[in-house]
PDB file of C-alpha atoms and ligand atoms in Angstrom:
ATOM      1  CA  MET A   1      85.467 289.898  78.283  1.00 98.00           C
ATOM      2  CA  LYS A   2      89.011 288.598  78.381  1.00 98.00           C
ATOM      3  CA  ILE A   3      89.804 285.363  76.559  1.00 98.00           C
ATOM      4  CA  PHE A   4      91.898 282.637  78.137  1.00 98.00           C
ATOM      5  CA  LEU A   5      92.911 279.490  76.302  1.00 98.00           C
ATOM      6  CA  ASP A   6      91.888 276.241  78.010  1.00 98.00           C
ATOM      7  CA  THR A   7      94.817 274.030  77.044  1.00 98.00           C
ATOM      8  CA  ALA A   8      98.350 272.901  77.853  1.00 98.00           C
ATOM      9  CA  GLU A   9      99.311 272.581  74.150  1.00 98.00           C
ATOM     10  CA  ILE A  10     102.144 275.032  73.461  1.00 98.00           C
ATOM     11  CA  ASP A  11     101.443 275.332  69.713  1.00 98.00           C
ATOM     12  CA  GLU A  12      97.816 276.226  70.377  1.00 98.00           C
ATOM     13  CA  ILE A  13      98.860 278.891  72.880  1.00 98.00           C
ATOM     14  CA  ARG A  14     101.417 280.324  70.458  1.00 98.00           C
ATOM     15  CA  SER A  15      98.838 280.636  67.675  1.00 98.00           C
ATOM     16  CA  ALA A  16      96.287 282.414  69.917  1.00 98.00           C
ATOM     17  CA  ALA A  17      99.076 284.779  71.016  1.00 98.00           C
ATOM     18  CA  ARG A  18      99.917 285.502  67.356  1.00 98.00           C
ATOM     19  CA  TRP A  19      96.248 286.300  66.682  1.00 98.00           C
ATOM     20  CA  GLY A  20      96.404 288.898  69.459  1.00 98.00           C
ATOM     21  CA  VAL A  21      93.538 287.371  71.459  1.00 98.00           C
ATOM     22  CA  LEU A  22      95.340 285.614  74.295  1.00 98.00           C
ATOM     23  CA  ASP A  23      94.782 287.133  77.745  1.00 98.00           C
ATOM     24  CA  GLY A  24      95.763 284.093  79.800  1.00 98.00           C
ATOM     25  CA  VAL A  25      95.727 280.304  79.996  1.00 98.00           C
ATOM     26  CA  THR A  26      93.995 277.710  82.157  1.00 98.00           C
ATOM     27  CA  THR A  27      95.331 274.200  82.561  1.00 98.00           C
ATOM     28  CA  ASN A  28      94.064 271.265  84.573  1.00 97.00           C
ATOM     29  CA  PRO A  29      95.336 267.702  85.172  1.00 97.00           C
ATOM     30  CA  SER A  30      93.241 266.318  82.271  1.00 97.00           C
ATOM     31  CA  LEU A  31      94.571 268.929  79.824  1.00 97.00           C
ATOM     32  CA  PHE A  32      98.125 268.332  81.038  1.00 97.00           C
ATOM     33  CA  ALA A  33      97.660 264.545  80.613  1.00 97.00           C
ATOM     34  CA  LYS A  34      97.111 265.165  76.874  1.00 97.00           C
ATOM     35  CA  VAL A  35     100.609 266.672  76.465  1.00 97.00           C
ATOM     36  CA  GLY A  36     102.571 264.780  79.128  1.00 95.00           C
ATOM     37  CA  GLY A  37     106.199 265.512  80.078  1.00 95.00           C
ATOM     38  CA  SER A  38     106.928 267.732  83.049  1.00 97.00           C
ATOM     39  CA  TYR A  39     104.072 269.962  84.287  1.00 97.00           C
ATOM     40  CA  ASP A  40     106.654 272.469  85.582  1.00 97.00           C
ATOM     41  CA  ASP A  41     108.306 272.749  82.145  1.00 97.00           C
ATOM     42  CA  VAL A  42     104.972 273.134  80.391  1.00 97.00           C
ATOM     43  CA  LEU A  43     103.922 275.859  82.844  1.00 98.00           C
ATOM     44  CA  ARG A  44     107.219 277.715  82.447  1.00 98.00           C
ATOM     45  CA  GLN A  45     106.861 277.664  78.651  1.00 98.00           C
ATOM     46  CA  ILE A  46     103.258 278.878  78.814  1.00 98.00           C
ATOM     47  CA  CYS A  47     104.255 281.701  81.169  1.00 98.00           C
ATOM     48  CA  GLN A  48     106.907 282.816  78.705  1.00 97.00           C
ATOM     49  CA  ILE A  49     104.361 283.015  75.885  1.00 97.00           C
ATOM     50  CA  THR A  50     101.723 284.952  77.828  1.00 96.00           C
ATOM     51  CA  PRO A  51     102.245 287.604  80.477  1.00 93.00           C
ATOM     52  CA  GLY A  52      98.590 287.031  81.498  1.00 98.00           C
ATOM     53  CA  PRO A  53      97.492 284.736  84.337  1.00 98.00           C
ATOM     54  CA  VAL A  54      98.301 281.032  83.900  1.00 98.00           C
ATOM     55  CA  SER A  55      96.323 278.639  86.093  1.00 98.00           C
ATOM     56  CA  ALA A  56      98.195 275.633  87.524  1.00 98.00           C
ATOM     57  CA  GLU A  57      95.995 273.142  89.350  1.00 98.00           C
ATOM     58  CA  VAL A  58      96.894 271.393  92.602  1.00 98.00           C
ATOM     59  CA  VAL A  59      95.788 267.773  92.974  1.00 98.00           C
ATOM     60  CA  ALA A  60      96.302 267.278  96.721  1.00 98.00           C
ATOM     61  CA  GLU A  61      93.044 267.037  98.646  1.00 97.00           C
ATOM     62  CA  ASP A  62      94.318 268.228 102.046  1.00 98.00           C
ATOM     63  CA  VAL A  63      95.274 271.768 102.974  1.00 98.00           C
ATOM     64  CA  GLU A  64      98.969 271.141 103.607  1.00 98.00           C
ATOM     65  CA  GLY A  65      99.339 269.227 100.345  1.00 98.00           C
ATOM     66  CA  MET A  66      97.574 271.982  98.401  1.00 98.00           C
ATOM     67  CA  LEU A  67      99.805 274.612 100.012  1.00 98.00           C
ATOM     68  CA  ARG A  68     102.946 272.632  99.193  1.00 98.00           C
ATOM     69  CA  GLU A  69     101.994 272.155  95.525  1.00 98.00           C
ATOM     70  CA  GLY A  70     100.647 275.696  95.130  1.00 98.00           C
ATOM     71  CA  ARG A  71     103.721 277.385  96.636  1.00 98.00           C
ATOM     72  CA  HIS A  72     105.873 275.325  94.296  1.00 98.00           C
ATOM     73  CA  PHE A  73     103.848 276.456  91.230  1.00 98.00           C
ATOM     74  CA  ALA A  74     103.863 280.077  92.410  1.00 98.00           C
ATOM     75  CA  GLN A  75     107.659 280.253  92.342  1.00 98.00           C
ATOM     76  CA  LEU A  76     107.832 278.996  88.727  1.00 98.00           C
ATOM     77  CA  ALA A  77     106.733 282.356  87.259  1.00 98.00           C
ATOM     78  CA  PRO A  78     105.180 285.604  88.507  1.00 98.00           C
ATOM     79  CA  ASN A  79     101.974 285.114  86.475  1.00 98.00           C
ATOM     80  CA  ILE A  80     101.051 281.705  87.918  1.00 98.00           C
ATOM     81  CA  VAL A  81      97.619 281.493  89.538  1.00 98.00           C
ATOM     82  CA  VAL A  82      97.104 278.450  91.748  1.00 98.00           C
ATOM     83  CA  LYS A  83      93.959 276.552  90.848  1.00 98.00           C
ATOM     84  CA  VAL A  84      92.205 274.930  93.785  1.00 98.00           C
ATOM     85  CA  ALA A  85      89.070 272.778  93.637  1.00 98.00           C
ATOM     86  CA  MET A  86      86.071 273.886  95.696  1.00 98.00           C
ATOM     87  CA  SER A  87      85.942 272.021  99.021  1.00 98.00           C
ATOM     88  CA  GLU A  88      86.335 272.748 102.733  1.00 98.00           C
ATOM     89  CA  ASP A  89      90.082 272.170 102.489  1.00 98.00           C
ATOM     90  CA  GLY A  90      90.146 274.083  99.223  1.00 98.00           C
ATOM     91  CA  LEU A  91      88.591 277.155 100.845  1.00 98.00           C
ATOM     92  CA  GLU A  92      91.110 277.023 103.674  1.00 98.00           C
ATOM     93  CA  ALA A  93      93.986 276.702 101.206  1.00 98.00           C
ATOM     94  CA  ILE A  94      92.625 279.655  99.198  1.00 98.00           C
ATOM     95  CA  ALA A  95      92.470 281.755 102.386  1.00 98.00           C
ATOM     96  CA  ARG A  96      96.050 280.794 103.280  1.00 98.00           C
ATOM     97  CA  PHE A  97      97.349 281.467  99.743  1.00 98.00           C
ATOM     98  CA  THR A  98      95.601 284.851  99.829  1.00 98.00           C
ATOM     99  CA  SER A  99      97.334 285.798 103.090  1.00 98.00           C
ATOM    100  CA  GLU A 100     100.654 284.866 101.434  1.00 98.00           C
ATOM    101  CA  GLY A 101      99.916 287.027  98.392  1.00 98.00           C
ATOM    102  CA  ILE A 102      99.487 284.016  96.053  1.00 98.00           C
ATOM    103  CA  LYS A 103      96.626 284.398  93.555  1.00 98.00           C
ATOM    104  CA  THR A 104      94.085 281.600  93.249  1.00 98.00           C
ATOM    105  CA  ASN A 105      91.457 280.339  90.829  1.00 98.00           C
ATOM    106  CA  CYS A 106      88.686 278.372  92.559  1.00 98.00           C
ATOM    107  CA  THR A 107      87.705 275.613  90.145  1.00 98.00           C
ATOM    108  CA  LEU A 108      84.864 273.078  89.876  1.00 98.00           C
ATOM    109  CA  ILE A 109      82.251 275.668  90.864  1.00 98.00           C
ATOM    110  CA  PHE A 110      78.710 274.492  90.124  1.00 98.00           C
ATOM    111  CA  SER A 111      76.610 276.911  92.201  1.00 98.00           C
ATOM    112  CA  SER A 112      76.724 280.614  92.868  1.00 98.00           C
ATOM    113  CA  ASN A 113      76.916 279.936  96.626  1.00 98.00           C
ATOM    114  CA  GLN A 114      80.146 278.016  96.099  1.00 98.00           C
ATOM    115  CA  GLY A 115      81.439 280.993  94.121  1.00 98.00           C
ATOM    116  CA  LEU A 116      80.387 283.440  96.853  1.00 98.00           C
ATOM    117  CA  LEU A 117      82.340 281.459  99.469  1.00 98.00           C
ATOM    118  CA  ALA A 118      85.414 281.238  97.251  1.00 98.00           C
ATOM    119  CA  ALA A 119      85.270 285.002  96.702  1.00 98.00           C
ATOM    120  CA  ARG A 120      85.033 285.603 100.472  1.00 98.00           C
ATOM    121  CA  ALA A 121      88.031 283.305 101.029  1.00 98.00           C
ATOM    122  CA  GLY A 122      89.992 285.516  98.641  1.00 98.00           C
ATOM    123  CA  ALA A 123      90.017 283.693  95.286  1.00 98.00           C
ATOM    124  CA  SER A 124      90.986 286.097  92.509  1.00 98.00           C
ATOM    125  CA  LEU A 125      89.177 283.971  89.892  1.00 98.00           C
ATOM    126  CA  LEU A 126      85.950 281.966  90.168  1.00 98.00           C
ATOM    127  CA  SER A 127      85.486 279.182  87.612  1.00 98.00           C
ATOM    128  CA  PRO A 128      81.867 278.075  87.128  1.00 98.00           C
ATOM    129  CA  PHE A 129      81.751 275.025  84.825  1.00 98.00           C
ATOM    130  CA  VAL A 130      79.096 275.908  82.267  1.00 98.00           C
ATOM    131  CA  GLY A 131      79.298 272.867  79.970  1.00 98.00           C
ATOM    132  CA  ARG A 132      79.310 270.267  82.735  1.00 98.00           C
ATOM    133  CA  LEU A 133      76.124 271.793  84.170  1.00 98.00           C
ATOM    134  CA  ASP A 134      74.496 271.818  80.723  1.00 98.00           C
ATOM    135  CA  ASP A 135      75.504 268.140  80.448  1.00 98.00           C
ATOM    136  CA  ILE A 136      73.249 267.314  83.412  1.00 98.00           C
ATOM    137  CA  ASN A 137      70.319 269.295  82.026  1.00 98.00           C
ATOM    138  CA  GLU A 138      70.902 272.479  84.008  1.00 98.00           C
ATOM    139  CA  ASP A 139      71.609 275.942  82.607  1.00 98.00           C
ATOM    140  CA  GLY A 140      75.288 276.473  83.380  1.00 98.00           C
ATOM    141  CA  MET A 141      75.079 280.090  82.257  1.00 98.00           C
ATOM    142  CA  ASP A 142      72.697 280.831  85.165  1.00 98.00           C
ATOM    143  CA  VAL A 143      75.605 280.380  87.583  1.00 98.00           C
ATOM    144  CA  VAL A 144      77.717 282.797  85.543  1.00 98.00           C
ATOM    145  CA  ARG A 145      74.889 285.359  85.540  1.00 98.00           C
ATOM    146  CA  GLU A 146      74.297 285.016  89.293  1.00 98.00           C
ATOM    147  CA  LEU A 147      77.977 285.252  90.148  1.00 98.00           C
ATOM    148  CA  VAL A 148      78.470 288.324  87.964  1.00 98.00           C
ATOM    149  CA  ALA A 149      75.501 289.981  89.714  1.00 98.00           C
ATOM    150  CA  MET A 150      76.892 289.100  93.166  1.00 98.00           C
ATOM    151  CA  VAL A 151      80.334 290.438  92.308  1.00 98.00           C
ATOM    152  CA  ARG A 152      78.831 293.698  90.998  1.00 98.00           C
ATOM    153  CA  THR A 153      76.306 294.161  93.798  1.00 98.00           C
ATOM    154  CA  HIS A 154      78.799 293.611  96.590  1.00 98.00           C
ATOM    155  CA  GLY A 155      81.924 294.938  94.902  1.00 97.00           C
ATOM    156  CA  LEU A 156      83.761 291.646  95.439  1.00 98.00           C
ATOM    157  CA  ALA A 157      87.457 291.694  94.520  1.00 97.00           C
ATOM    158  CA  THR A 158      87.307 288.728  92.152  1.00 98.00           C
ATOM    159  CA  GLU A 159      86.569 287.896  88.514  1.00 98.00           C
ATOM    160  CA  VAL A 160      84.112 285.405  87.056  1.00 98.00           C
ATOM    161  CA  LEU A 161      85.813 283.077  84.602  1.00 98.00           C
ATOM    162  CA  ALA A 162      83.320 281.052  82.529  1.00 98.00           C
ATOM    163  CA  ALA A 163      84.876 277.574  82.180  1.00 98.00           C
ATOM    164  CA  SER A 164      83.906 274.269  80.562  1.00 98.00           C
ATOM    165  CA  ILE A 165      82.982 276.071  77.348  1.00 98.00           C
ATOM    166  CA  ARG A 166      81.607 273.610  74.802  1.00 98.00           C
ATOM    167  CA  HIS A 167      80.735 275.672  71.723  1.00 98.00           C
ATOM    168  CA  PRO A 168      80.974 279.226  70.300  1.00 98.00           C
ATOM    169  CA  ARG A 169      77.502 280.174  71.526  1.00 98.00           C
ATOM    170  CA  HIS A 170      78.716 279.681  75.100  1.00 98.00           C
ATOM    171  CA  MET A 171      81.302 282.421  74.457  1.00 98.00           C
ATOM    172  CA  THR A 172      78.631 284.838  73.231  1.00 98.00           C
ATOM    173  CA  MET A 173      76.386 284.039  76.186  1.00 98.00           C
ATOM    174  CA  ALA A 174      79.252 284.383  78.688  1.00 98.00           C
ATOM    175  CA  ALA A 175      80.150 287.810  77.273  1.00 98.00           C
ATOM    176  CA  LEU A 176      76.510 288.935  77.391  1.00 98.00           C
ATOM    177  CA  ALA A 177      76.182 287.613  80.955  1.00 98.00           C
ATOM    178  CA  GLY A 178      79.052 289.922  81.928  1.00 98.00           C
ATOM    179  CA  ALA A 179      81.682 287.245  82.638  1.00 98.00           C
ATOM    180  CA  HIS A 180      85.021 288.972  83.107  1.00 98.00           C
ATOM    181  CA  ILE A 181      86.820 286.106  81.382  1.00 98.00           C
ATOM    182  CA  ALA A 182      85.961 282.946  79.442  1.00 98.00           C
ATOM    183  CA  THR A 183      88.425 280.124  78.949  1.00 98.00           C
ATOM    184  CA  VAL A 184      88.054 278.451  75.596  1.00 98.00           C
ATOM    185  CA  PRO A 185      89.466 275.325  73.929  1.00 98.00           C
ATOM    186  CA  HIS A 186      91.526 276.148  70.817  1.00 98.00           C
ATOM    187  CA  ARG A 187      89.088 274.275  68.560  1.00 98.00           C
ATOM    188  CA  ILE A 188      86.254 276.576  69.647  1.00 98.00           C
ATOM    189  CA  LEU A 189      88.418 279.684  69.291  1.00 98.00           C
ATOM    190  CA  ARG A 190      88.985 278.662  65.641  1.00 98.00           C
ATOM    191  CA  GLN A 191      85.253 278.098  65.188  1.00 98.00           C
ATOM    192  CA  MET A 192      84.750 281.666  66.421  1.00 98.00           C
ATOM    193  CA  ILE A 193      87.066 282.994  63.699  1.00 98.00           C
ATOM    194  CA  HIS A 194      85.477 281.211  60.771  1.00 97.00           C
ATOM    195  CA  HIS A 195      82.085 281.668  59.128  1.00 97.00           C
ATOM    196  CA  PRO A 196      80.931 280.155  55.814  1.00 97.00           C
ATOM    197  CA  LEU A 197      79.772 283.583  54.577  1.00 98.00           C
ATOM    198  CA  THR A 198      83.195 285.052  55.344  1.00 98.00           C
ATOM    199  CA  THR A 199      84.835 282.210  53.388  1.00 97.00           C
ATOM    200  CA  SER A 200      82.521 282.563  50.375  1.00 98.00           C
ATOM    201  CA  GLY A 201      82.811 286.370  50.569  1.00 98.00           C
ATOM    202  CA  ILE A 202      86.613 286.187  50.347  1.00 98.00           C
ATOM    203  CA  VAL A 203      86.366 283.810  47.345  1.00 98.00           C
ATOM    204  CA  GLN A 204      83.909 286.141  45.557  1.00 98.00           C
ATOM    205  CA  PHE A 205      85.994 289.292  46.236  1.00 97.00           C
ATOM    206  CA  ARG A 206      89.083 287.537  44.874  1.00 97.00           C
ATOM    207  CA  LYS A 207      87.168 286.370  41.771  1.00 97.00           C
ATOM    208  CA  ASP A 208      85.765 289.854  41.067  1.00 97.00           C
ATOM    209  CA  TRP A 209      89.165 291.476  41.653  1.00 96.00           C
ATOM    210  CA  GLU A 210      90.823 289.095  39.214  1.00 96.00           C
ATOM    211  CA  SER A 211      88.151 289.576  36.538  1.00 95.00           C
ATOM    212  CA  VAL A 212      88.597 293.390  36.696  1.00 92.00           C
ATOM    213  CA  ARG A 213      92.368 293.028  36.646  1.00 89.00           C
ATOM    214  CA  ASN A 214      92.237 290.626  33.712  1.00 90.00           C
ATOM    215  CA  ALA A 215      89.896 292.978  31.828  1.00 89.00           C
ATOM    216  CA  GLY A 216      92.289 295.869  32.569  1.00 82.00           C
ATOM    217  CA  GLU A 217      95.268 293.900  31.323  1.00 81.00           C
ATOM    218  CA  SER A 218      93.500 292.930  28.120  1.00 78.00           C
ATOM    219  CA  THR A 219      92.522 296.614  27.448  1.00 79.00           C
ATOM    220  CA  GLN A 220      96.121 297.635  28.055  1.00 80.00           C
ATOM    221  CA  ARG A 221      97.365 294.891  25.701  1.00 79.00           C
ATOM    222  CA  LYS A 222      95.014 296.164  22.953  1.00 79.00           C
ATOM    223  CA  GLY A 223      96.190 299.732  23.579  1.00 79.00           C
ATOM    224  CA  ASN A 224      99.820 298.663  23.324  1.00 80.00           C
ATOM    225  CA  ALA A 225      99.056 296.766  20.119  1.00 79.00           C
ATOM    226  CA  ASN A 226      97.402 299.847  18.600  1.00 76.00           C
ATOM    227  CA  ALA A 227     100.314 301.996  19.658  1.00 73.00           C
ATOM    228  CA  GLY A 228     102.556 299.438  17.970  1.00 64.00           C
ATOM    229  CA  THR A 229     100.720 299.815  14.594  1.00 52.00           C
ATOM    230  CA  ARG A 230     101.054 303.607  14.753  1.00 51.00           C
ATOM    231  CA  THR A 231     104.777 303.432  15.199  1.00 47.00           C
ATOM    232  CA  PRO A 232     105.632 302.785  11.505  1.00 46.00           C
ATOM    233  CA  LEU A 233     103.392 305.733  10.505  1.00 44.00           C
ATOM    234  CA  SER A 234     105.205 308.157  12.711  1.00 43.00           C
ATOM    235  CA  ALA A 235     108.613 306.730  11.958  1.00 42.00           C
ATOM    236  CA  PRO A 236     108.790 307.929   8.318  1.00 41.00           C
ATOM    237  CA  HIS A 237     107.509 311.332   9.479  1.00 44.00           C
ATOM    238  CA  SER A 238     110.352 311.625  11.929  1.00 41.00           C
ATOM    239  CA  ARG A 239     112.780 310.399   9.293  1.00 42.00           C
ATOM    240  CA  ALA A 240     111.474 313.107   6.936  1.00 38.00           C
ATOM    241  CA  ARG A 241     112.527 315.800   9.379  1.00 34.00           C
TER     242      ARG A 241
HETATM  243  C1  LIG B 301      89.178 275.259  83.073  1.00 64.51           C
HETATM  244  O1  LIG B 301      89.646 275.940  83.952  1.00 64.51           O
HETATM  245  C2  LIG B 301      88.453 273.987  83.319  1.00 64.51           C
HETATM  246  O2  LIG B 301      89.281 273.076  83.959  1.00 64.51           O
HETATM  247  C3  LIG B 301      87.936 273.452  82.017  1.00 64.51           C
HETATM  248  O3  LIG B 301      87.283 274.512  81.323  1.00 64.51           O
HETATM  249  C4  LIG B 301      87.021 272.276  82.168  1.00 64.51           C
HETATM  250  O4  LIG B 301      86.462 271.962  80.919  1.00 64.51           O
HETATM  251  P1  LIG B 301      85.706 270.577  80.644  1.00 64.51           P
HETATM  252  O5  LIG B 301      84.456 270.543  81.447  1.00 64.51           O
HETATM  253  O6  LIG B 301      85.455 270.593  79.177  1.00 64.51           O
HETATM  254  O7  LIG B 301      86.658 269.485  81.046  1.00 64.51           O
END
């Protein structure tokens, strides 16, 4: 499963890239609102950091508006994927973008039927929102599982991108469900790295290493000291020669 970062924060994206685990980035208007500035500039910077797909979301609700915004994003960098919300107009925009060779990510998917339609319209990524479904007492991972099965069964030319990830267990479940991609907030990516037993294990290894090293140094010191006391004995002998 590929890992995308779900953020518009440049520093977060840089650190995931340094860790070697960044396959792409998803942004949305809420994530962009947290950083502010110019969306175009932020997108350009992100596209320079990662060669993987970078989702840029349109906010227009009519087809022509979506096409205008999406075409604009698509010319910012070759790895831009235009993110379009599921709707009747959204499907039409996805179909039009597809015929123009512009890749799309259909977002705000809450049922596998929505995902099936988006795939038929030509979306290259399908984003089921796992956490938001869990929030309303449904099992968001069911939609991921169903979509993965549909894609496999019918050989659909699209990828399932588990979105709205709320905790590390969602990442495990998405991978086991066969999601092609999961997009993860930086905070959760860090949670995935750390484990209390890893932390205590590192402390213990360091402690044991230092105790052996200290013991070795003290043995060597004693040895040197003994060698030092022998020196006067051998010195007269050499003088006698
Ligand atoms: C990513 O493409 C989605 O926009 C994002 O994962 C939504 O996450 P949220 O439900 O935590 O806002």
